[in-house]
mmCIF file of C-alpha atoms in Angstrom:
data_model
loop_
_atom_site.group_PDB
_atom_site.id
_atom_site.type_symbol
_atom_site.label_atom_id
_atom_site.label_comp_id
_atom_site.label_asym_id
_atom_site.label_seq_id
_atom_site.Cartn_x
_atom_site.Cartn_y
_atom_site.Cartn_z
ATOM 1 C CA VAL B 1 85.722 105.062 74.922
ATOM 2 C CA GLY B 2 87.346 101.656 74.883
ATOM 3 C CA ASP B 3 86.023 100.248 71.597
ATOM 4 C CA SER B 4 89.357 99.101 70.194
ATOM 5 C CA THR B 5 87.791 97.319 67.234
ATOM 6 C CA ALA B 6 86.109 100.500 66.017
ATOM 7 C CA ALA B 7 89.266 102.511 66.681
ATOM 8 C CA ARG B 8 91.329 100.097 64.574
ATOM 9 C CA ARG B 9 88.835 100.328 61.741
ATOM 10 C CA ARG B 10 88.860 104.131 61.783
ATOM 11 C CA ALA B 11 92.666 104.244 61.838
ATOM 12 C CA GLU B 12 92.862 101.826 58.911
ATOM 13 C CA GLU B 13 90.301 103.844 56.958
ATOM 14 C CA ALA B 14 92.227 107.044 57.622
ATOM 15 C CA TYR B 15 95.484 105.407 56.526
ATOM 16 C CA ALA B 16 93.931 104.134 53.291
ATOM 17 C CA ALA B 17 92.223 107.430 52.440
ATOM 18 C CA GLU B 18 94.874 109.950 53.496
ATOM 19 C CA ALA B 19 97.116 111.420 50.799
ATOM 20 C CA ASP B 20 99.193 113.679 53.035
ATOM 21 C CA PRO B 21 102.300 111.698 54.101
ATOM 22 C CA GLY B 22 102.403 113.197 57.588
ATOM 23 C CA LEU B 23 98.766 112.402 58.303
ATOM 24 C CA LYS B 24 99.156 108.950 56.771
ATOM 25 C CA PHE B 25 102.088 108.253 59.092
ATOM 26 C CA PHE B 26 100.024 109.525 62.015
ATOM 27 C CA ALA B 27 97.181 107.145 61.147
ATOM 28 C CA ALA B 28 99.622 104.241 60.909
ATOM 29 C CA ARG B 29 101.174 105.108 64.274
ATOM 30 C CA THR B 30 97.731 105.292 65.849
ATOM 31 C CA ARG B 31 96.890 101.888 64.397
ATOM 32 C CA SER B 32 100.208 100.434 65.596
ATOM 33 C CA VAL B 33 99.362 101.064 69.251
ATOM 34 C CA LEU B 34 96.041 99.249 68.730
ATOM 35 C CA PHE B 35 97.803 96.075 67.603
ATOM 36 C CA THR B 36 96.055 92.722 67.896
ATOM 37 C CA ASP B 37 99.268 90.735 68.248
ATOM 38 C CA LEU B 38 103.014 91.141 67.810
ATOM 39 C CA ASP B 39 103.012 90.475 64.068
ATOM 40 C CA ASP B 40 100.216 92.995 63.566
ATOM 41 C CA GLU B 41 102.166 95.595 65.553
ATOM 42 C CA ILE B 42 105.231 95.084 63.351
ATOM 43 C CA VAL B 43 103.184 95.443 60.158
ATOM 44 C CA TRP B 44 101.831 98.816 61.244
ATOM 45 C CA LEU B 45 105.048 100.138 62.732
ATOM 46 C CA ALA B 46 106.698 99.410 59.390
ATOM 47 C CA ARG B 47 104.130 101.735 57.780
ATOM 48 C CA CYS B 48 104.962 104.625 60.110
ATOM 49 C CA ASP B 49 107.432 107.447 59.478
ATOM 50 C CA PRO B 50 110.780 105.693 58.925
ATOM 51 C CA GLU B 51 112.649 108.834 59.996
ATOM 52 C CA SER B 52 111.047 108.877 63.447
ATOM 53 C CA ARG B 53 113.477 107.618 66.078
ATOM 54 C CA ASP B 54 110.557 106.634 68.297
ATOM 55 C CA VAL B 55 109.200 104.448 65.492
ATOM 56 C CA GLN B 56 112.635 103.028 64.719
ATOM 57 C CA ALA B 57 113.156 102.033 68.350
ATOM 58 C CA ALA B 58 109.640 100.613 68.739
ATOM 59 C CA LEU B 59 110.018 98.586 65.538
ATOM 60 C CA ALA B 60 113.398 97.201 66.613
ATOM 61 C CA THR B 61 111.947 96.259 70.003
ATOM 62 C CA ALA B 62 108.950 94.518 68.430
ATOM 63 C CA ARG B 63 111.174 92.627 66.005
ATOM 64 C CA GLY B 64 113.353 91.606 68.926
ATOM 65 C CA GLN B 65 110.308 90.303 70.763
ATOM 66 C CA ARG B 66 109.304 88.310 67.704
ATOM 67 C CA ALA B 67 112.785 86.806 67.404
ATOM 68 C CA GLU B 68 112.681 85.967 71.114
ATOM 69 C CA ARG B 69 109.269 84.365 70.678
ATOM 70 C CA ASP B 70 110.571 82.311 67.785
ATOM 71 C CA GLY B 71 113.569 81.069 69.760
ATOM 72 C CA ASP B 72 116.311 83.139 68.113
ATOM 73 C CA ASP B 73 117.841 84.826 71.150
ATOM 74 C CA ALA B 74 120.910 86.022 69.239
ATOM 75 C CA ALA B 75 118.797 87.918 66.715
ATOM 76 C CA ALA B 76 116.551 89.184 69.516
ATOM 77 C CA ALA B 77 119.559 90.575 71.376
ATOM 78 C CA ASP B 78 120.742 92.367 68.221
ATOM 79 C CA PHE B 79 117.328 93.996 67.762
ATOM 80 C CA PHE B 80 117.131 95.040 71.418
ATOM 81 C CA ARG B 81 120.615 96.587 71.213
ATOM 82 C CA GLN B 82 119.527 98.412 68.056
ATOM 83 C CA ALA B 83 116.506 99.776 69.925
ATOM 84 C CA LEU B 84 118.688 100.927 72.818
ATOM 85 C CA GLY B 85 121.050 102.677 70.409
ATOM 86 C CA THR B 86 118.106 104.569 68.951
ATOM 87 C CA TYR B 87 116.580 105.429 72.324
ATOM 88 C CA ALA B 88 119.945 106.925 73.310
ATOM 89 C CA GLN B 89 119.357 109.564 70.617
ATOM 90 C CA ILE B 90 115.935 110.563 71.989
ATOM 91 C CA PRO B 91 115.682 113.330 74.633
ATOM 92 C CA GLU B 92 114.997 111.907 78.070
ATOM 93 C CA GLY B 93 111.476 112.042 79.384
ATOM 94 C CA PRO B 94 109.175 109.696 81.311
ATOM 95 C CA ALA B 95 107.986 107.820 78.211
ATOM 96 C CA ALA B 96 111.430 107.545 76.605
ATOM 97 C CA LEU B 97 113.021 106.398 79.862
ATOM 98 C CA ASN B 98 110.252 103.842 80.432
ATOM 99 C CA ASN B 99 110.591 102.422 76.922
ATOM 100 C CA THR B 100 114.382 102.338 77.213
ATOM 101 C CA ALA B 101 114.064 100.447 80.487
ATOM 102 C CA LEU B 102 111.801 97.870 78.858
ATOM 103 C CA ALA B 103 114.378 97.348 76.099
ATOM 104 C CA HIS B 104 117.092 96.808 78.724
ATOM 105 C CA PHE B 105 114.917 94.255 80.500
ATOM 106 C CA ALA B 106 114.184 92.523 77.193
ATOM 107 C CA LEU B 107 117.910 92.299 76.501
ATOM 108 C CA TYR B 108 118.423 90.915 79.994
ATOM 109 C CA ARG B 109 115.854 88.175 79.334
ATOM 110 C CA VAL B 110 117.775 86.822 76.359
ATOM 111 C CA THR B 111 121.318 87.376 77.662
ATOM 112 C CA LEU B 112 120.926 87.140 81.476
ATOM 113 C CA ASP B 113 123.419 90.012 81.649
ATOM 114 C CA ARG B 114 122.779 91.519 85.081
ATOM 115 C CA ASP B 115 124.194 94.859 83.958
ATOM 116 C CA GLU B 116 121.252 95.177 81.570
ATOM 117 C CA PHE B 117 118.847 94.531 84.424
ATOM 118 C CA ALA B 118 120.571 97.216 86.511
ATOM 119 C CA ARG B 119 120.434 99.705 83.634
ATOM 120 C CA GLY B 120 116.736 99.025 83.133
ATOM 121 C CA ALA B 121 115.991 99.484 86.821
ATOM 122 C CA ASP B 122 117.884 102.785 86.824
ATOM 123 C CA LYS B 123 115.903 104.036 83.821
ATOM 124 C CA LEU B 124 112.632 103.076 85.488
ATOM 125 C CA ASP B 125 113.606 104.887 88.670
ATOM 126 C CA ARG B 126 114.325 108.020 86.680
ATOM 127 C CA ALA B 127 111.089 107.723 84.683
ATOM 128 C CA ILE B 128 109.018 107.425 87.844
ATOM 129 C CA ALA B 129 110.924 110.258 89.498
ATOM 130 C CA LEU B 130 109.873 112.507 86.604
ATOM 131 C CA ASP B 131 106.246 111.343 86.753
ATOM 132 C CA PRO B 132 105.712 109.845 90.235
ATOM 133 C CA SER B 133 101.929 109.598 89.965
ATOM 134 C CA ASN B 134 101.859 107.587 86.738
ATOM 135 C CA VAL B 135 99.956 104.471 87.825
ATOM 136 C CA ILE B 136 100.545 102.540 84.599
ATOM 137 C CA ALA B 137 104.288 103.139 84.843
ATOM 138 C CA LEU B 138 104.247 101.870 88.416
ATOM 139 C CA VAL B 139 102.317 98.740 87.417
ATOM 140 C CA ASN B 140 104.814 98.030 84.649
ATOM 141 C CA ALA B 141 107.790 98.860 86.821
ATOM 142 C CA SER B 142 106.758 96.702 89.757
ATOM 143 C CA GLY B 143 105.869 93.724 87.606
ATOM 144 C CA THR B 144 108.943 93.963 85.400
ATOM 145 C CA VAL B 145 111.666 94.424 87.994
ATOM 146 C CA SER B 146 110.222 91.882 90.433
ATOM 147 C CA GLU B 147 109.819 89.298 87.659
ATOM 148 C CA GLY B 148 113.405 89.988 86.644
ATOM 149 C CA ALA B 149 114.469 89.325 90.224
ATOM 150 C CA ALA B 150 112.563 86.032 90.198
ATOM 151 C CA ARG B 151 114.233 85.047 86.935
ATOM 152 C CA ASP B 152 117.600 85.899 88.443
ATOM 153 C CA ALA B 153 116.779 83.778 91.485
ATOM 154 C CA VAL B 154 115.982 80.847 89.207
ATOM 155 C CA GLY B 155 119.293 81.411 87.432
ATOM 156 C CA LYS B 156 120.526 78.495 85.345
ATOM 157 C CA ALA B 157 118.357 75.944 87.127
ATOM 158 C CA VAL B 158 115.798 76.319 84.349
ATOM 159 C CA ASP B 159 116.360 76.857 80.634
ATOM 160 C CA PHE B 160 113.696 79.461 79.864
ATOM 161 C CA ALA B 161 114.740 79.573 76.215
ATOM 162 C CA ALA B 162 114.018 75.882 75.827
ATOM 163 C CA LEU B 163 110.729 75.945 77.721
ATOM 164 C CA ARG B 164 109.328 78.968 75.858
ATOM 165 C CA GLY B 165 106.476 79.964 78.059
ATOM 166 C CA PRO B 166 106.491 79.808 81.845
ATOM 167 C CA SER B 167 107.059 82.900 83.913
ATOM 168 C CA PRO B 168 109.684 82.682 86.657
ATOM 169 C CA TRP B 169 106.882 82.837 89.240
ATOM 170 C CA GLU B 170 105.543 79.540 87.893
ATOM 171 C CA VAL B 171 108.994 77.985 88.046
ATOM 172 C CA LEU B 172 109.944 78.962 91.614
ATOM 173 C CA PRO B 173 107.923 76.173 93.338
ATOM 174 C CA HIS B 174 109.947 73.598 91.413
ATOM 175 C CA LEU B 175 113.220 74.783 92.953
ATOM 176 C CA TYR B 176 112.664 73.404 96.451
ATOM 177 C CA ARG B 177 111.652 70.108 98.014
ATOM 178 C CA THR B 178 111.538 70.896 101.719
ATOM 179 C CA PRO B 179 110.223 73.757 103.878
ATOM 180 C CA ALA B 180 113.813 74.710 104.666
ATOM 181 C CA GLU B 181 114.697 74.957 100.979
ATOM 182 C CA ARG B 182 111.567 77.032 100.346
ATOM 183 C CA ALA B 183 112.462 79.381 103.199
ATOM 184 C CA ALA B 184 115.988 79.799 101.866
ATOM 185 C CA LEU B 185 114.679 80.620 98.385
ATOM 186 C CA ALA B 186 112.155 83.098 99.780
ATOM 187 C CA LYS B 187 114.864 84.803 101.809
ATOM 188 C CA ARG B 188 117.168 85.058 98.797
ATOM 189 C CA LEU B 189 114.377 86.431 96.647
ATOM 190 C CA ALA B 190 113.221 88.970 99.247
ATOM 191 C CA ALA B 191 116.765 90.343 99.522
ATOM 192 C CA HIS B 192 117.236 90.710 95.762
ATOM 193 C CA PRO B 193 117.595 94.425 94.814
ATOM 194 C CA GLY B 194 115.088 94.033 91.981
ATOM 195 C CA PHE B 195 112.535 92.433 94.289
ATOM 196 C CA VAL B 196 113.036 95.168 96.884
ATOM 197 C CA ARG B 197 112.536 97.818 94.211
ATOM 198 C CA GLY B 198 109.494 96.040 92.782
ATOM 199 C CA ARG B 199 107.896 95.805 96.199
ATOM 200 C CA ALA B 200 108.511 99.501 96.822
ATOM 201 C CA TYR B 201 106.791 100.295 93.528
ATOM 202 C CA ALA B 202 103.873 98.032 94.473
ATOM 203 C CA ASP B 203 103.545 99.736 97.871
ATOM 204 C CA LYS B 204 103.466 103.126 96.172
ATOM 205 C CA LEU B 205 100.910 101.880 93.659
ATOM 206 C CA LEU B 206 98.643 100.821 96.512
ATOM 207 C CA VAL B 207 98.828 104.327 97.980
ATOM 208 C CA LEU B 208 98.141 106.056 94.653
ATOM 209 C CA SER B 209 95.430 103.679 93.462
ATOM 210 C CA PRO B 210 93.954 101.874 96.488
ATOM 211 C CA ARG B 211 90.674 101.011 94.772
ATOM 212 C CA ARG B 212 92.243 98.916 91.993
ATOM 213 C CA ASP B 213 92.133 95.244 92.891
ATOM 214 C CA ASP B 214 95.223 94.566 90.765
ATOM 215 C CA SER B 215 97.185 96.792 93.163
ATOM 216 C CA TYR B 216 96.449 94.221 95.854
ATOM 217 C CA GLN B 217 97.040 91.250 93.566
ATOM 218 C CA LEU B 218 100.506 92.447 92.624
ATOM 219 C CA LEU B 219 101.641 93.135 96.177
ATOM 220 C CA SER B 220 100.070 89.881 97.380
ATOM 221 C CA LEU B 221 102.080 87.951 94.786
ATOM 222 C CA LEU B 222 105.325 89.486 95.992
ATOM 223 C CA LEU B 223 104.556 88.981 99.678
ATOM 224 C CA GLU B 224 103.577 85.366 99.089
ATOM 225 C CA HIS B 225 106.818 84.499 97.308
ATOM 226 C CA ALA B 226 108.801 86.281 100.011
ATOM 227 C CA ASP B 227 106.972 84.247 102.700
ATOM 228 C CA ASP B 228 106.057 87.523 104.399
ATOM 229 C CA LEU B 229 103.098 86.355 106.493
ATOM 230 C CA ASP B 230 102.877 89.569 108.504
ATOM 231 C CA GLY B 231 102.797 91.570 105.295
ATOM 232 C CA LEU B 232 100.040 89.354 103.873
ATOM 233 C CA LYS B 233 97.946 89.758 107.039
ATOM 234 C CA ALA B 234 98.333 93.532 106.943
ATOM 235 C CA LEU B 235 97.413 93.587 103.255
ATOM 236 C CA ALA B 236 94.321 91.446 103.857
ATOM 237 C CA ALA B 237 93.211 93.764 106.651
ATOM 238 C CA ARG B 238 93.633 96.798 104.446
ATOM 239 C CA GLU B 239 91.780 95.128 101.586
ATOM 240 C CA GLU B 240 88.784 94.549 103.846
ATOM 241 C CA GLN B 241 88.715 98.221 104.760
ATOM 242 C CA ASP B 242 89.177 99.654 101.286
ATOM 243 C CA ASP B 243 86.316 99.999 98.830
ATOM 244 C CA LEU B 244 87.768 98.205 95.823
ATOM 245 C CA ASN B 245 86.587 99.302 92.411
ATOM 246 C CA ILE B 246 86.866 95.908 90.701
ATOM 247 C CA THR B 247 84.874 96.993 87.661
ATOM 248 C CA ASP B 248 87.238 99.887 86.930
ATOM 249 C CA ALA B 249 90.304 97.715 87.468
ATOM 250 C CA GLU B 250 89.018 95.047 85.123
ATOM 251 C CA ALA B 251 88.267 97.693 82.534
ATOM 252 C CA GLY B 252 91.819 99.024 82.785
ATOM 253 C CA ASP B 253 90.818 102.427 84.128
ATOM 254 C CA CYS B 254 93.304 104.304 86.241
#
């Protein structure tokens, strides 16, 4: 019922007490999805069934994220490629396609290889096509592909590896000095295929889950950076009409 602390404790108790290897692995996998931070996730994934391709791919992805966090992009790229190689052996389904897409986007972050971005976007499209009403997938998809588009728009103007922290949305305002330069950046961003796809996902999310305030926040962010004033006005009008369920959104309910 949302008590993650109690759930972690129960999973840890089950892992410590269980003698059956299969059940012990199950307890570890349950605990791994309740991670407190990246290092904690890696510890528990390492205790899961080493023969499980899902676990192998998740562990490689997490280790890649840790290497990326620590500034070792070369090692991170190797881990992300390892994860992708493992995901390629898993039958396609919404979850597998979604996770594969995230690994492609992670590899794109550390290599800026646009082909990886395109592959990730394709996997997300296919995942959502198989499960079009999955709100969480749409949230992840819209945020991920639009942020990738923003990063691509920033290009080499900013060394994200050196800065270690800011999102591309935070960086964009530093790329222009005049209204004309801002308008040119907004136009370039709005035309980016990843931004177009992210906005389409956000529009669909608003239809499927109109009472979540984060549905509005996400689309508002995209419209603002695209300088789409008409879109912002229409969104504001719709927000006034809709009965937002802010409590549910804050609690993470779908």
